[in-house]
Amino acid sequence: MPIHKKLLIVLLAITLPPLLIVSWFDQHATSRLSEALTDLHQATLAGQAARRLGQVVDDHGLVLDRERRLAELSLWVQAWELEERLKAPARGTPARGRQNEAAAVPPDPMTVLTAPLEAPAGPGVDSVQARYVVFADGTRIDLSSGRATAPRRGPSRPWKEWYERTRGQDGPVWSLGLATMAGRPSALTASMPIRRADGTVLAVTAVDVPVRALLAAVRLPDDHRLGATVLIVEPGRAQEGGGNQTGPRLLAAATPGHDGDARAAPAPPDSLLRDLAGAGGRGVFEKHGYVVAHGPAGGFGPLLVVTMPAGGVAPQPAEAEEVHRRIQQQLAVAGAALALMLGIGVVLSFIGARTITRPVASLVQTARRIAEGDLEARAYVRSGDELEDLAEAFNAMLPKLHDRVRMREALTLAMEVQQKLLPAEAPLIPGIDIAGSSVYCDETGGDYYDFLDLAELGTARVGFAVGDVAGHGIAAALLMATARALLRSRAAQPGNLSQVMTEINEHIAADAHAGRFMTLFYGVIDAERRSMRWVSAGHGPALAYDAAEDAFIELAGSDIPLGVEPHWVFREERQDGWLPGDIIAIGTDGIWETRDPSGSMFGIDALRAVIRANAHRPAAAICDAVATSLTDYRQARIQDDDVTIVIVKWLH
């Protein structure tokens, strides 16, 4: 039996005193219902705002990661130009295989490096504060002015550790920088070694990115600016020789203004910084009266943190208090009327019961339709109280849920289309065994590999490509598909690999948006001549395993990624004399940058160990062994980058 009929029967069957008692209890029950609905509405708003704040941190983490990649690209260009200067006198040296011509005299490094280096133009260079070169004895050369500065005292132990760690790497290394070692955590430093023509390390070159520049890149929505503070925080780390942890350290703090500028802000409470030590890499929590959203600041290392007062995330709506007050007034009037007139009490009870139960029944019916899959269902409530607010919030949620379902369906379709672009099977070429695999971390990705049939250019020839687009998602997938189409349409035409890659780069640079680029390793194998030619457009070097010597060499290139400079002329490399059992492995950085739960990377050495241990197996089995090793190393950690590898094994 409906509630309103039960109430009517009870009111008609009992006398006035019991009715007054029921009325008194009804007043308190209605008050509690009003408070419960208000709390639910407040909790819903707070949860939505907190999730949105976390999404803002994630989105700006991607923006800062773009700044990091651009700074690294600027550092690569800087190191390349310095190494080219050191090699300049050797440009006239004889090519490999000519034994009777004299070698050029190497230049004086200090003379070459103290010549001012022109600052590169392009996106991302505005965030670079300083460019310099440092030597093992602490001597520093400012590349903008060419001024060399010798240290007053010997290098400190942290400085030496930083120098040794940098000179042992092949690419950029991020740290808190030399300014931080001096007690001024004002910049992040990207550094990498400079090598002489013979491959030995001469010095280390670096660029500084001001922490304030990272804060300036963060833009909060208008409804999140009031009372918000944006922080760059160095996470805690273990001390050497023990398990003690150093607490998080604040690098910079700013308050976004209404005009979009970031103003300096006071440091947050120490207790809030200590809470970040155990909060993990990404999340949202509420403590000490603040809602705190945190996540990685790109790939720089520190955390990007946004704090807001808890009351500012989802303030208590004033209309809720007004509705609650009016309900109390109405109940008081109803109680007085019930005490005076039984008939009026019965009518008011009937109307009141219907007013309460009808909106609830509408919400229940709508919820049942949604549970059956009807996302077009709507709740129609015109009660003027929290139930109407709940119905409006309910109705506002449904279109977003519908859009989310359609978005998931679109991403699933995009994933299926992109998977179709990858090779269904490896080609069968006498004399070689070739295989590849690609595992995306999102529905769509930016990694790419392909096998190209070049039979028109010669028998027993096959082309293969491995690429990595900056970023993930639909935009990266579209750029990958464009590069695939360009390569397939141009590869079978006459011309060397340098011409092929140069023409592809012109098209990509003309069509790609600012900051969009990709690395690409394209090689052509002639199985009969046992030779391989390749061009590396900013891609990591391929690993070549010499089975007879049980040793690895790197097949690298000195060209830049596709889409950066439209007029760049790429250079073709060649390697002959491949023997049975030799293996070539070309992968993307998602392999060696895979991290375990503690944050340690898999590394190139581990990849070499997997290849060496499985060198006797077919190419496809080696690809599977690499994928299995990465899964075991990652454990429960979520894959955060695409993983692609191609294996070429020379047969008898």
XYZ file of C-alpha atoms in Angstrom:
652
model
C 0.000 0.000 0.000
C 1.369 3.484 -0.850
C 2.739 5.550 1.999
C 0.289 8.412 1.539
C -2.711 6.059 1.970
C -1.244 4.575 5.126
C -0.778 8.048 6.562
C -4.353 8.996 5.713
C -5.830 5.860 7.348
C -3.805 6.400 10.521
C -4.838 10.047 10.778
C -8.524 9.181 10.321
C -8.460 6.278 12.805
C -6.803 7.972 15.774
C -7.636 10.931 17.918
C -6.004 14.341 18.051
C -3.339 13.605 20.754
C -1.786 10.698 18.858
C -1.928 12.812 15.711
C 0.005 15.574 17.399
C 2.631 13.062 18.529
C 2.992 11.704 14.981
C 3.231 15.267 13.708
C 6.055 15.987 16.138
C 8.000 12.915 15.020
C 7.298 13.799 11.376
C 8.881 17.192 11.884
C 12.115 15.648 13.099
C 12.141 12.985 10.363
C 11.687 15.632 7.676
C 14.475 17.714 9.173
C 16.831 14.730 9.133
C 15.861 13.970 5.524
C 16.596 17.554 4.531
C 20.009 17.391 6.202
C 20.790 14.018 4.598
C 19.919 15.283 1.129
C 21.980 18.438 1.675
C 24.965 16.373 2.824
C 24.599 14.068 -0.163
C 24.468 17.041 -2.525
C 27.506 18.588 -0.827
C 29.447 15.324 -0.939
C 28.590 14.874 -4.619
C 29.778 18.401 -5.464
C 32.952 17.939 -3.409
C 33.728 14.607 -5.061
C 33.186 16.021 -8.550
C 35.329 19.075 -7.798
C 38.110 16.947 -6.294
C 38.148 14.644 -9.322
C 38.230 17.652 -11.619
C 41.110 19.119 -9.636
C 42.979 15.823 -10.019
C 42.269 15.858 -13.763
C 43.646 19.413 -13.968
C 46.894 18.171 -12.384
C 47.076 15.218 -14.803
C 46.416 17.437 -17.828
C 49.067 19.978 -16.841
C 51.449 17.114 -16.115
C 51.203 16.350 -19.846
C 51.842 20.028 -20.635
C 54.957 19.996 -18.437
C 56.060 16.728 -20.045
C 55.925 18.497 -23.380
C 58.143 21.245 -21.931
C 60.549 18.542 -20.756
C 60.719 16.905 -24.178
C 61.309 20.270 -25.851
C 64.057 21.109 -23.357
C 65.664 17.702 -24.006
C 65.434 18.278 -27.745
C 67.111 21.664 -27.299
C 69.845 19.929 -25.256
C 70.315 17.277 -27.958
C 70.709 19.992 -30.593
C 73.133 21.871 -28.318
C 75.277 18.768 -27.704
C 75.228 17.867 -31.362
C 76.425 21.316 -32.420
C 79.251 21.260 -29.854
C 80.380 17.814 -30.984
C 80.247 18.956 -34.603
C 82.532 21.857 -33.688
C 84.993 19.429 -32.157
C 84.869 17.349 -35.332
C 85.029 20.339 -37.710
C 88.742 20.015 -38.631
C 88.136 16.286 -39.248
C 85.532 16.811 -41.978
C 88.247 16.379 -44.588
C 89.584 13.128 -43.116
C 89.540 10.065 -45.393
C 86.498 7.813 -45.435
C 86.616 4.441 -43.807
C 88.831 2.055 -45.739
C 91.335 4.630 -47.039
C 94.571 3.948 -45.217
C 97.049 6.190 -47.015
C 95.705 9.631 -46.151
C 96.748 11.497 -43.007
C 94.252 12.175 -40.196
C 93.347 15.738 -39.268
C 94.809 17.366 -36.135
C 92.111 17.571 -33.433
C 91.200 21.113 -32.336
C 91.807 22.611 -28.910
C 88.574 21.937 -26.919
C 88.723 25.164 -24.899
C 89.140 27.237 -28.064
C 86.151 25.552 -29.665
C 83.834 25.558 -26.644
C 84.482 29.142 -25.521
C 83.152 30.449 -28.819
C 79.609 31.715 -28.005
C 76.850 29.356 -29.090
C 73.914 30.932 -30.843
C 70.685 30.177 -28.955
C 68.395 27.953 -31.046
C 65.018 29.266 -32.145
C 61.776 27.410 -31.936
C 59.138 26.212 -29.448
C 60.212 25.419 -25.918
C 63.481 27.349 -25.847
C 61.959 30.241 -23.865
C 61.883 28.062 -20.748
C 65.653 27.490 -20.857
C 67.455 29.820 -18.444
C 71.121 28.940 -19.018
C 73.252 26.877 -21.393
C 76.746 25.848 -20.363
C 79.518 23.250 -20.431
C 81.326 21.919 -17.328
C 84.560 19.928 -17.086
C 85.571 17.323 -14.525
C 87.657 19.884 -12.594
C 84.620 22.158 -12.168
C 85.465 24.631 -14.934
C 82.284 26.068 -16.433
C 81.796 27.715 -19.849
C 78.741 29.907 -20.443
C 77.661 29.067 -24.016
C 75.817 32.366 -24.432
C 78.870 34.543 -23.779
C 81.714 32.048 -24.182
C 83.081 33.004 -20.758
C 84.969 30.297 -18.866
C 84.900 30.268 -15.034
C 87.184 28.150 -12.866
C 85.972 27.075 -9.380
C 87.509 28.693 -6.315
C 87.536 25.357 -4.549
C 87.483 21.791 -5.750
C 84.178 20.221 -6.834
C 81.977 18.946 -4.012
C 81.034 15.297 -3.626
C 77.411 15.812 -4.799
C 78.758 17.721 -7.797
C 81.183 14.891 -8.651
C 78.408 12.303 -8.315
C 76.208 14.373 -10.620
C 79.044 14.730 -13.140
C 79.919 11.026 -13.129
C 76.271 10.010 -13.438
C 75.805 12.340 -16.433
C 78.966 11.373 -18.311
C 77.967 7.705 -18.068
C 74.669 8.230 -19.926
C 73.928 8.437 -23.653
C 71.045 10.881 -23.332
C 69.653 13.647 -21.130
C 69.793 13.239 -17.321
C 67.499 15.403 -15.166
C 68.529 16.615 -11.730
C 67.898 19.519 -9.384
C 70.905 21.185 -10.944
C 74.029 22.986 -9.861
C 72.023 25.862 -8.374
C 70.283 23.422 -6.010
C 73.620 21.953 -4.934
C 74.556 25.482 -3.884
C 71.415 25.740 -1.708
C 69.205 27.554 -4.228
C 66.554 25.144 -5.576
C 65.592 27.498 -8.406
C 66.048 25.396 -11.527
C 66.018 21.873 -12.943
C 69.004 20.797 -15.008
C 69.081 18.537 -18.061
C 72.602 17.352 -18.862
C 74.375 14.949 -21.191
C 77.985 14.176 -22.164
C 79.954 15.759 -25.027
C 82.092 13.253 -26.859
C 85.237 13.685 -28.892
C 85.499 12.313 -32.405
C 86.891 9.033 -30.980
C 83.826 8.583 -28.745
C 85.450 9.464 -25.398
C 83.718 11.919 -23.069
C 85.280 15.393 -23.051
C 82.869 17.295 -20.793
C 79.202 17.660 -19.871
C 76.810 20.186 -21.411
C 73.599 21.231 -19.681
C 70.611 23.570 -19.754
C 68.720 24.969 -16.756
C 64.908 25.191 -16.745
C 63.633 27.597 -14.022
C 61.037 26.129 -11.721
C 59.102 29.401 -12.016
C 58.792 28.758 -15.753
C 57.066 25.440 -14.980
C 54.623 27.198 -12.650
C 53.856 29.759 -15.357
C 52.751 26.894 -17.646
C 50.003 25.826 -15.201
C 46.595 27.421 -15.881
C 43.692 26.636 -13.549
C 40.018 26.962 -14.524
C 38.270 30.106 -13.296
C 36.245 28.184 -10.701
C 39.462 26.685 -9.192
C 41.553 29.851 -8.849
C 40.032 31.249 -5.655
C 42.312 30.261 -2.777
C 44.332 27.824 -4.916
C 48.112 27.443 -4.631
C 50.291 25.692 -7.214
C 53.473 24.012 -5.908
C 56.506 22.305 -7.415
C 57.779 19.819 -4.795
C 60.828 17.565 -4.835
C 59.632 14.153 -3.526
C 61.479 12.458 -0.668
C 64.326 10.082 -1.470
C 66.446 7.528 0.379
C 69.775 8.554 1.898
C 72.928 6.754 0.771
C 73.961 3.810 2.932
C 70.691 3.493 4.855
C 66.938 3.363 4.746
C 66.248 6.861 6.060
C 64.117 9.074 3.868
C 64.518 12.782 3.239
C 61.228 14.623 3.347
C 59.712 16.428 0.356
C 61.225 19.831 -0.367
C 59.297 22.825 -1.727
C 60.951 24.229 -4.874
C 58.446 26.992 -5.720
C 54.896 28.106 -4.928
C 52.548 30.443 -6.780
C 48.952 31.640 -6.636
C 47.108 31.904 -9.997
C 45.532 35.333 -10.441
C 42.331 36.303 -12.239
C 44.425 37.663 -15.120
C 46.154 34.259 -15.640
C 49.503 35.342 -14.118
C 51.184 33.321 -11.360
C 52.141 35.281 -8.215
C 54.522 34.143 -5.507
C 52.764 32.388 -2.617
C 53.841 31.560 0.956
C 55.045 28.047 1.715
C 52.350 25.544 2.774
C 52.414 23.943 6.250
C 55.238 21.446 6.828
C 52.655 18.835 7.823
C 51.103 19.046 4.356
C 54.507 18.509 2.707
C 55.135 15.497 4.959
C 51.832 13.987 3.851
C 53.085 14.073 0.260
C 55.922 11.668 1.202
C 53.537 8.715 1.400
C 50.906 9.881 -1.074
C 52.397 8.208 -4.147
C 52.926 9.703 -7.584
C 49.335 10.739 -8.424
C 46.161 11.263 -6.402
C 43.863 13.541 -4.396
C 43.515 13.662 -0.606
C 42.098 15.991 2.054
C 44.011 16.851 5.228
C 44.568 19.808 7.528
C 41.663 21.707 5.956
C 43.061 21.452 2.421
C 42.169 19.429 -0.657
C 45.469 18.423 -2.282
C 45.822 17.105 -5.850
C 49.263 15.897 -6.881
C 50.872 14.208 -9.856
C 54.149 14.039 -11.787
C 55.406 17.336 -13.235
C 55.933 15.761 -16.642
C 59.131 13.736 -16.650
C 61.187 16.284 -14.710
C 61.103 14.349 -11.421
C 59.378 16.761 -8.952
C 55.658 16.675 -8.167
C 53.058 19.162 -9.412
C 50.756 19.945 -6.458
C 47.585 22.087 -6.336
C 46.078 22.906 -2.922
C 42.741 24.518 -2.137
C 40.880 25.149 1.118
C 38.414 22.337 1.676
C 35.506 24.768 1.811
C 36.537 26.363 -1.478
C 36.321 23.122 -3.462
C 32.584 22.730 -2.990
C 31.136 25.543 -0.839
C 27.891 24.921 1.015
C 25.121 26.236 -1.270
C 23.193 29.069 0.357
C 19.928 27.893 -1.172
C 20.192 24.628 0.785
C 20.113 26.541 4.071
C 17.153 28.575 2.855
C 15.231 25.423 1.860
C 15.973 23.868 5.241
C 14.681 26.985 7.046
C 11.507 27.077 4.994
C 10.818 23.402 5.678
C 11.021 24.098 9.401
C 8.577 26.997 9.088
C 6.141 24.912 7.068
C 6.248 22.067 9.595
C 5.551 24.508 12.442
C 2.522 25.910 10.631
C 1.301 22.393 9.815
C 1.623 21.335 13.485
C -0.385 24.311 14.685
C -3.052 23.710 12.066
C -3.273 20.009 12.972
C -3.761 20.926 16.627
C -6.703 23.194 15.739
C -8.453 21.363 12.941
C -8.419 17.644 12.311
C -9.796 17.982 8.835
C -7.138 20.460 7.775
C -4.581 18.123 9.296
C -5.844 15.202 7.230
C -5.707 17.235 4.013
C -2.272 18.595 4.776
C -1.028 15.114 5.690
C -2.323 13.706 2.428
C -0.729 16.496 0.360
C 2.502 16.285 2.318
C 2.735 12.514 1.855
C 2.177 12.832 -1.879
C 4.750 15.639 -2.091
C 7.408 13.467 -0.474
C 6.660 10.147 -2.140
C 6.030 11.328 -5.707
C 9.583 12.709 -6.301
C 11.101 9.620 -4.697
C 8.959 7.376 -6.880
C 10.045 9.345 -9.953
C 13.703 8.935 -9.008
C 13.243 5.206 -8.352
C 11.516 4.713 -11.706
C 14.259 6.637 -13.514
C 16.964 4.618 -11.745
C 15.296 1.371 -12.852
C 15.197 2.542 -16.487
C 18.884 3.427 -16.363
C 19.685 0.034 -14.851
C 17.925 -1.526 -17.867
C 20.200 0.456 -20.238
C 17.939 3.415 -21.095
C 20.371 6.365 -20.944
C 17.689 8.706 -22.308
C 15.654 8.425 -19.085
C 15.059 11.626 -17.081
C 13.653 12.366 -13.629
C 10.994 15.114 -13.558
C 10.668 16.560 -10.061
C 9.262 20.006 -9.255
C 9.273 19.876 -5.476
C 11.340 23.024 -4.872
C 13.571 21.290 -2.311
C 16.649 19.044 -2.170
C 14.802 16.302 -4.046
C 14.510 18.633 -7.025
C 18.221 19.462 -6.710
C 18.979 15.749 -6.586
C 16.848 15.140 -9.688
C 18.604 17.962 -11.555
C 22.013 16.549 -10.593
C 20.757 13.123 -11.666
C 19.641 14.471 -15.041
C 22.902 16.392 -15.529
C 24.872 13.209 -14.899
C 23.132 11.138 -17.574
C 24.294 13.059 -20.707
C 27.863 12.918 -19.413
C 27.492 9.189 -18.853
C 26.096 8.825 -22.360
C 28.994 10.837 -23.830
C 31.424 8.702 -21.877
C 29.932 5.513 -23.332
C 30.109 6.917 -26.863
C 33.688 8.073 -26.276
C 34.668 4.589 -25.127
C 33.023 3.101 -28.204
C 34.886 5.577 -30.448
C 38.211 4.791 -28.757
C 37.554 1.073 -29.148
C 36.922 1.577 -32.859
C 40.064 3.728 -33.171
C 42.063 1.009 -31.424
C 40.772 -1.613 -33.847
C 41.618 0.592 -36.838
C 45.127 1.312 -35.550
C 45.780 -2.356 -34.808
C 44.874 -3.098 -38.436
C 47.670 -0.723 -39.525
C 50.295 -2.915 -37.859
C 51.650 -5.894 -39.824
C 49.481 -8.994 -39.517
C 52.516 -11.251 -39.991
C 56.224 -11.005 -40.690
C 57.499 -11.433 -44.269
C 59.326 -14.630 -45.272
C 62.747 -13.647 -46.656
C 65.376 -16.337 -47.345
C 68.436 -15.737 -45.203
C 66.803 -13.718 -42.413
C 64.219 -14.219 -39.666
C 62.284 -11.035 -38.834
C 59.471 -10.342 -36.332
C 57.953 -7.435 -34.411
C 55.422 -6.584 -31.715
C 53.768 -3.478 -30.262
C 51.850 -3.090 -26.980
C 50.040 0.213 -26.352
C 49.444 1.636 -22.883
C 46.213 3.395 -23.990
C 43.478 2.462 -26.444
C 45.487 4.257 -29.132
C 49.177 4.983 -29.171
C 52.044 6.655 -30.985
C 54.384 3.687 -31.469
C 54.676 2.168 -34.930
C 56.461 -0.642 -36.709
C 56.085 -1.937 -40.243
C 57.563 -4.333 -42.805
C 57.804 -3.157 -46.434
C 57.977 -5.399 -49.492
C 60.787 -4.032 -51.689
C 60.870 -6.868 -54.225
C 60.492 -4.300 -57.013
C 63.881 -2.835 -56.045
C 65.648 -6.180 -55.857
C 65.177 -9.780 -54.791
C 65.597 -10.752 -51.130
C 65.119 -7.162 -50.016
C 62.857 -6.076 -47.168
C 62.339 -2.771 -45.444
C 61.410 -2.312 -41.803
C 60.548 0.746 -39.708
C 60.155 1.526 -36.007
C 58.727 4.908 -34.913
C 57.700 6.710 -31.740
C 55.386 9.754 -31.794
C 55.648 12.256 -28.936
C 52.673 11.696 -26.603
C 49.751 9.252 -26.671
C 46.124 9.174 -27.697
C 44.264 10.064 -30.895
C 46.640 12.859 -32.001
C 49.673 10.577 -31.755
C 47.823 7.799 -33.588
C 46.924 10.153 -36.462
C 50.532 11.310 -36.847
C 51.664 7.676 -36.783
C 49.166 6.771 -39.527
C 50.336 9.726 -41.630
C 53.975 8.672 -41.334
C 53.055 5.079 -42.241
C 51.219 6.179 -45.381
C 54.070 8.469 -46.470
C 56.697 5.777 -45.921
C 54.757 3.071 -47.744
C 54.049 5.336 -50.739
C 57.684 6.477 -51.046
C 59.729 3.418 -50.043
C 59.241 1.458 -53.268
C 60.191 4.416 -55.486
C 63.761 5.002 -56.727
C 66.157 6.898 -54.511
C 68.377 6.224 -51.508
C 67.169 6.176 -47.913
C 68.369 9.729 -47.329
C 66.041 11.005 -50.058
C 63.144 8.900 -48.746
C 63.439 10.220 -45.182
C 64.047 13.824 -46.303
C 60.851 13.861 -48.396
C 58.801 12.261 -45.619
C 60.100 14.854 -43.139
C 59.057 17.716 -45.436
C 55.439 16.467 -45.479
C 55.271 15.784 -41.737
C 56.840 19.140 -40.819
C 54.326 20.925 -43.047
C 51.287 19.114 -41.591
C 52.215 18.535 -37.916
C 51.086 21.003 -35.245
C 53.631 22.840 -33.129
C 55.360 20.503 -30.713
C 54.294 17.361 -32.585
C 57.162 15.244 -33.827
C 58.184 11.603 -34.068
C 61.358 9.555 -34.158
C 61.752 6.925 -36.902
C 64.318 4.221 -37.635
C 64.014 2.987 -41.245
C 66.254 0.224 -42.524
C 66.554 -1.882 -45.669
C 68.089 -5.374 -45.578
C 69.636 -7.077 -48.611
C 69.705 -10.745 -47.580
C 71.796 -11.829 -50.579
C 74.555 -9.265 -50.025
C 74.194 -9.599 -46.228
C 74.088 -5.828 -45.799
C 71.838 -3.307 -44.115
C 71.300 0.385 -44.835
C 69.433 2.628 -42.417
C 68.453 6.191 -41.477
C 67.704 7.132 -37.847
C 65.523 10.239 -37.469
C 66.198 11.016 -33.817
C 65.443 7.418 -32.808
C 67.433 5.532 -30.200
C 70.241 3.397 -31.641
C 69.564 -0.156 -32.742
C 71.393 -2.925 -30.863
C 73.448 -5.343 -32.994
C 74.500 -8.598 -31.324
C 77.634 -10.272 -32.681
C 77.017 -13.960 -31.944
C 80.615 -14.986 -32.657
C 82.126 -12.407 -30.295
C 79.188 -12.382 -27.829
C 79.258 -8.568 -27.949
C 76.906 -5.705 -28.754
C 77.402 -2.650 -30.953
C 75.056 0.276 -31.520
C 73.755 1.261 -34.950
C 73.051 4.938 -34.345
C 72.414 8.054 -36.388
C 72.902 11.763 -35.792
C 69.714 13.087 -37.389
C 66.836 14.885 -35.662
C 63.216 13.653 -35.294
C 60.684 14.069 -38.099
C 58.564 17.226 -38.012
C 61.129 19.462 -36.270
C 62.979 21.055 -39.207
C 61.356 20.831 -42.680
C 64.611 21.404 -44.589
C 66.752 18.868 -42.742
C 68.763 16.522 -44.980
C 69.041 13.047 -43.483
C 72.088 10.805 -43.768
C 72.124 7.143 -44.745
C 74.272 4.632 -42.797
C 75.430 1.148 -43.936
C 76.786 -2.015 -42.352
C 77.985 -5.072 -44.327
C 79.313 -8.512 -43.529
C 76.524 -9.839 -41.297
C 77.142 -13.413 -40.162
C 74.705 -16.213 -39.290
C 73.391 -15.809 -35.747
C 73.839 -12.012 -35.681
C 70.816 -10.166 -34.280
C 69.548 -6.622 -34.788
C 67.061 -5.217 -32.232
C 65.252 -1.910 -32.763
C 62.859 -0.711 -30.057
C 61.191 2.359 -28.587
C 62.039 4.061 -25.303
C 59.055 2.396 -23.634
C 61.273 -0.708 -23.242
C 64.242 0.648 -21.312
C 62.150 3.303 -19.524
C 59.744 0.709 -18.062
C 59.737 1.154 -14.289
C 59.227 -1.260 -11.417
C 57.052 -0.396 -8.379
C 60.017 1.450 -6.796
C 60.480 3.657 -9.866
C 63.714 2.093 -11.178
C 64.005 1.792 -14.968
C 64.536 -1.473 -16.890
C 67.502 -0.046 -18.792
C 69.455 -0.920 -21.948
C 71.707 -3.426 -20.151
C 68.726 -5.546 -19.139
C 67.478 -5.534 -22.740
C 70.885 -6.722 -23.913
C 70.798 -9.521 -21.337
C 67.403 -10.734 -22.599
C 68.624 -10.729 -26.224
C 71.838 -12.592 -25.312
C 69.940 -15.210 -23.289
C 67.484 -15.869 -26.146
C 69.859 -15.453 -29.110
C 69.433 -19.118 -30.072
C 65.662 -18.743 -30.451
C 63.604 -17.434 -33.438
C 62.982 -13.700 -33.827
C 59.325 -13.946 -32.716
C 60.361 -15.819 -29.562
C 62.900 -13.082 -28.747
C 60.123 -10.456 -29.065
C 57.953 -12.504 -26.691
C 60.852 -12.864 -24.242
C 61.323 -9.079 -24.144
C 57.589 -8.522 -23.517
C 57.557 -11.160 -20.739
C 60.637 -9.636 -19.075
C 59.012 -6.181 -19.061
C 55.799 -7.559 -17.543
C 57.725 -9.379 -14.803
C 59.824 -6.282 -14.091
C 56.807 -3.957 -13.949
C 54.891 -6.280 -11.560
C 51.696 -4.509 -10.424
C 52.727 -1.118 -11.847
C 50.566 0.134 -14.710
C 52.251 0.367 -18.123
C 52.752 4.094 -18.774
C 54.308 4.072 -22.267
C 53.952 2.174 -25.536
C 56.369 -0.723 -26.051
C 57.491 -1.689 -29.569
C 60.364 -3.899 -30.779
C 61.513 -5.426 -34.079
C 64.024 -8.314 -34.158
C 66.073 -9.245 -37.256
C 68.097 -12.480 -37.084
C 70.544 -13.482 -39.791
C 70.357 -17.123 -40.865
C 72.676 -19.391 -42.857
